Amino acid sequence: QVQLVESGGGLVQAGGSLRLSCAVSGRTSSSVVMGWFRQAPGKEREFVAAINRSGGSTNYAGSVKGRSSISRDNAKNTVYLQMNSLKLEDTAVYYCAASHGLALALRVGEYDYWGQGTQVTVSS
């Protein structure tokens, strides 16, 4: 029903920037809340950012607030995560996710669809 394809990950030096993209397709593409999560080795998947259907409301994890920005372009069916001032602890696999719920979901269990993940590695 909803398919997510991520891109934009890679290797970046600490202090640098990356923009992750998530292409959204399916009949309900315009009716989903979108989120970004990340998972580092040996750790549970954690919330990074979320954005509502219109793009007018967002939420961020404290660890990335002020350094990251989630946005969406519904005309292009794409969601973005701009990450600046990257730190070593930002290294993780980043996942795009979609929810049919009305709330600005913050929990893994509230999302119905997931992308394949894209690796972000921050080096010193």
PDB file of C-alpha atoms in Angstrom:
ATOM      1  CA  GLN A   1       0.000   0.000   0.000  1.00  0.00           C
ATOM      2  CA  VAL A   2       2.872   2.366   0.875  1.00  0.00           C
ATOM      3  CA  GLN A   3       6.422   1.854  -0.317  1.00  0.00           C
ATOM      4  CA  LEU A   4       9.445   3.727   1.001  1.00  0.00           C
ATOM      5  CA  VAL A   5      12.845   3.963  -0.667  1.00  0.00           C
ATOM      6  CA  GLU A   6      15.654   5.752   1.129  1.00  0.00           C
ATOM      7  CA  SER A   7      18.826   7.328  -0.198  1.00  0.00           C
ATOM      8  CA  GLY A   8      21.483   9.867   0.735  1.00  0.00           C
ATOM      9  CA  GLY A   9      23.463   8.047   3.390  1.00  0.00           C
ATOM     10  CA  GLY A  10      27.214   7.776   3.324  1.00  0.00           C
ATOM     11  CA  LEU A  11      30.471   8.629   5.022  1.00  0.00           C
ATOM     12  CA  VAL A  12      30.917  12.166   6.290  1.00  0.00           C
ATOM     13  CA  GLN A  13      33.419  13.922   8.516  1.00  0.00           C
ATOM     14  CA  ALA A  14      32.337  15.196  11.910  1.00  0.00           C
ATOM     15  CA  GLY A  15      30.901  18.673  11.562  1.00  0.00           C
ATOM     16  CA  GLY A  16      29.694  17.999   8.052  1.00  0.00           C
ATOM     17  CA  SER A  17      26.198  17.655   6.649  1.00  0.00           C
ATOM     18  CA  LEU A  18      24.020  15.114   4.885  1.00  0.00           C
ATOM     19  CA  ARG A  19      20.538  15.158   3.425  1.00  0.00           C
ATOM     20  CA  LEU A  20      18.620  11.918   3.527  1.00  0.00           C
ATOM     21  CA  SER A  21      15.723  11.380   1.154  1.00  0.00           C
ATOM     22  CA  CYS A  22      12.754   9.036   1.292  1.00  0.00           C
ATOM     23  CA  ALA A  23      10.675   8.460  -1.818  1.00  0.00           C
ATOM     24  CA  VAL A  24       7.089   7.601  -0.932  1.00  0.00           C
ATOM     25  CA  SER A  25       4.783   5.758  -3.295  1.00  0.00           C
ATOM     26  CA  GLY A  26       1.410   4.084  -3.147  1.00  0.00           C
ATOM     27  CA  ARG A  27      -2.228   5.060  -3.201  1.00  0.00           C
ATOM     28  CA  THR A  28      -2.087   6.563   0.287  1.00  0.00           C
ATOM     29  CA  SER A  29       1.184   8.459  -0.067  1.00  0.00           C
ATOM     30  CA  SER A  30      -0.366  11.827   0.753  1.00  0.00           C
ATOM     31  CA  SER A  31      -2.253  10.605   3.814  1.00  0.00           C
ATOM     32  CA  VAL A  32       0.588   9.345   6.005  1.00  0.00           C
ATOM     33  CA  VAL A  33       2.526  10.814   8.868  1.00  0.00           C
ATOM     34  CA  MET A  34       6.246  10.400   8.246  1.00  0.00           C
ATOM     35  CA  GLY A  35       9.118   9.782  10.597  1.00  0.00           C
ATOM     36  CA  TRP A  36      12.820   9.104  10.714  1.00  0.00           C
ATOM     37  CA  PHE A  37      14.406   6.607  13.099  1.00  0.00           C
ATOM     38  CA  ARG A  38      17.937   5.372  13.563  1.00  0.00           C
ATOM     39  CA  GLN A  39      19.597   2.294  14.965  1.00  0.00           C
ATOM     40  CA  ALA A  40      23.217   2.056  16.037  1.00  0.00           C
ATOM     41  CA  PRO A  41      24.995  -1.286  16.529  1.00  0.00           C
ATOM     42  CA  GLY A  42      23.879  -2.989  19.714  1.00  0.00           C
ATOM     43  CA  LYS A  43      21.149  -0.440  20.394  1.00  0.00           C
ATOM     44  CA  GLU A  44      17.406  -0.290  19.910  1.00  0.00           C
ATOM     45  CA  ARG A  45      15.851   1.706  17.122  1.00  0.00           C
ATOM     46  CA  GLU A  46      15.230   5.257  18.310  1.00  0.00           C
ATOM     47  CA  PHE A  47      13.104   8.165  17.201  1.00  0.00           C
ATOM     48  CA  VAL A  48      14.780  11.019  15.334  1.00  0.00           C
ATOM     49  CA  ALA A  49      12.091  13.222  13.788  1.00  0.00           C
ATOM     50  CA  ALA A  50       8.486  13.229  12.575  1.00  0.00           C
ATOM     51  CA  ILE A  51       6.327  15.404  10.353  1.00  0.00           C
ATOM     52  CA  ASN A  52       2.593  15.566   9.835  1.00  0.00           C
ATOM     53  CA  ARG A  53       0.698  15.185   6.563  1.00  0.00           C
ATOM     54  CA  SER A  54       0.809  18.816   5.520  1.00  0.00           C
ATOM     55  CA  GLY A  55       4.330  19.439   6.765  1.00  0.00           C
ATOM     56  CA  GLY A  56       3.152  22.116   9.167  1.00  0.00           C
ATOM     57  CA  SER A  57       4.029  20.300  12.376  1.00  0.00           C
ATOM     58  CA  THR A  58       7.276  18.567  13.334  1.00  0.00           C
ATOM     59  CA  ASN A  59       8.944  16.978  16.315  1.00  0.00           C
ATOM     60  CA  TYR A  60      12.564  16.079  17.036  1.00  0.00           C
ATOM     61  CA  ALA A  61      14.549  13.985  19.424  1.00  0.00           C
ATOM     62  CA  GLY A  62      16.587  16.039  21.853  1.00  0.00           C
ATOM     63  CA  SER A  63      19.805  14.577  20.466  1.00  0.00           C
ATOM     64  CA  VAL A  64      19.254  16.150  17.038  1.00  0.00           C
ATOM     65  CA  LYS A  65      17.135  19.191  17.832  1.00  0.00           C
ATOM     66  CA  GLY A  66      18.738  22.337  16.458  1.00  0.00           C
ATOM     67  CA  ARG A  67      20.974  20.378  14.089  1.00  0.00           C
ATOM     68  CA  SER A  68      18.434  18.540  11.966  1.00  0.00           C
ATOM     69  CA  SER A  69      15.370  19.430   9.958  1.00  0.00           C
ATOM     70  CA  ILE A  70      12.647  17.155   8.623  1.00  0.00           C
ATOM     71  CA  SER A  71      10.600  18.329   5.666  1.00  0.00           C
ATOM     72  CA  ARG A  72       8.359  16.937   2.974  1.00  0.00           C
ATOM     73  CA  ASP A  73       7.470  17.810  -0.575  1.00  0.00           C
ATOM     74  CA  ASN A  74       4.148  16.154  -1.238  1.00  0.00           C
ATOM     75  CA  ALA A  75       4.221  17.205  -4.890  1.00  0.00           C
ATOM     76  CA  LYS A  76       7.384  15.127  -5.270  1.00  0.00           C
ATOM     77  CA  ASN A  77       6.257  12.439  -2.824  1.00  0.00           C
ATOM     78  CA  THR A  78       9.503  12.827  -0.929  1.00  0.00           C
ATOM     79  CA  VAL A  79      10.473  13.309   2.709  1.00  0.00           C
ATOM     80  CA  TYR A  80      13.848  14.699   3.739  1.00  0.00           C
ATOM     81  CA  LEU A  81      16.060  14.742   6.781  1.00  0.00           C
ATOM     82  CA  GLN A  82      18.709  17.445   6.667  1.00  0.00           C
ATOM     83  CA  MET A  83      21.459  16.765   9.184  1.00  0.00           C
ATOM     84  CA  ASN A  84      24.070  19.392  10.029  1.00  0.00           C
ATOM     85  CA  SER A  85      26.956  19.567  12.477  1.00  0.00           C
ATOM     86  CA  LEU A  86      27.163  15.800  12.470  1.00  0.00           C
ATOM     87  CA  LYS A  87      28.685  14.051  15.457  1.00  0.00           C
ATOM     88  CA  LEU A  88      30.264  10.630  15.866  1.00  0.00           C
ATOM     89  CA  GLU A  89      27.229   9.515  17.847  1.00  0.00           C
ATOM     90  CA  ASP A  90      25.016  10.172  14.821  1.00  0.00           C
ATOM     91  CA  THR A  91      26.485   7.075  13.190  1.00  0.00           C
ATOM     92  CA  ALA A  92      23.633   4.630  12.607  1.00  0.00           C
ATOM     93  CA  VAL A  93      21.349   3.085  10.043  1.00  0.00           C
ATOM     94  CA  TYR A  94      18.602   5.602   9.352  1.00  0.00           C
ATOM     95  CA  TYR A  95      15.091   4.431   8.526  1.00  0.00           C
ATOM     96  CA  CYS A  96      12.179   6.247   6.966  1.00  0.00           C
ATOM     97  CA  ALA A  97       8.750   5.236   8.255  1.00  0.00           C
ATOM     98  CA  ALA A  98       5.093   5.982   7.530  1.00  0.00           C
ATOM     99  CA  SER A  99       2.045   5.898   9.784  1.00  0.00           C
ATOM    100  CA  HIS A 100      -1.679   5.895   9.043  1.00  0.00           C
ATOM    101  CA  GLY A 101      -2.349   7.348  12.485  1.00  0.00           C
ATOM    102  CA  LEU A 102      -3.526  10.874  13.166  1.00  0.00           C
ATOM    103  CA  ALA A 103      -0.975  11.626  15.858  1.00  0.00           C
ATOM    104  CA  LEU A 104       2.541  12.879  15.258  1.00  0.00           C
ATOM    105  CA  ALA A 105       3.884   9.441  16.107  1.00  0.00           C
ATOM    106  CA  LEU A 106       7.058   9.088  18.139  1.00  0.00           C
ATOM    107  CA  ARG A 107       7.165   5.335  18.758  1.00  0.00           C
ATOM    108  CA  VAL A 108       8.380   2.529  16.531  1.00  0.00           C
ATOM    109  CA  GLY A 109       5.160   0.598  17.121  1.00  0.00           C
ATOM    110  CA  GLU A 110       3.037   3.441  15.772  1.00  0.00           C
ATOM    111  CA  TYR A 111       4.466   3.158  12.255  1.00  0.00           C
ATOM    112  CA  ASP A 112       3.037   0.841   9.634  1.00  0.00           C
ATOM    113  CA  TYR A 113       5.667   0.939   6.881  1.00  0.00           C
ATOM    114  CA  TRP A 114       9.446   1.067   6.855  1.00  0.00           C
ATOM    115  CA  GLY A 115      12.172   1.693   4.338  1.00  0.00           C
ATOM    116  CA  GLN A 116      15.224  -0.486   3.906  1.00  0.00           C
ATOM    117  CA  GLY A 117      17.498   1.848   5.840  1.00  0.00           C
ATOM    118  CA  THR A 118      20.517   3.866   4.768  1.00  0.00           C
ATOM    119  CA  GLN A 119      23.857   3.889   6.553  1.00  0.00           C
ATOM    120  CA  VAL A 120      25.235   7.141   7.934  1.00  0.00           C
ATOM    121  CA  THR A 121      28.802   6.976   9.182  1.00  0.00           C
ATOM    122  CA  VAL A 122      30.438   9.983  10.811  1.00  0.00           C
ATOM    123  CA  SER A 123      34.218   9.939  11.082  1.00  0.00           C
ATOM    124  CA  SER A 124      36.583  12.013  13.191  1.00  0.00           C
TER     125      SER A 124
END
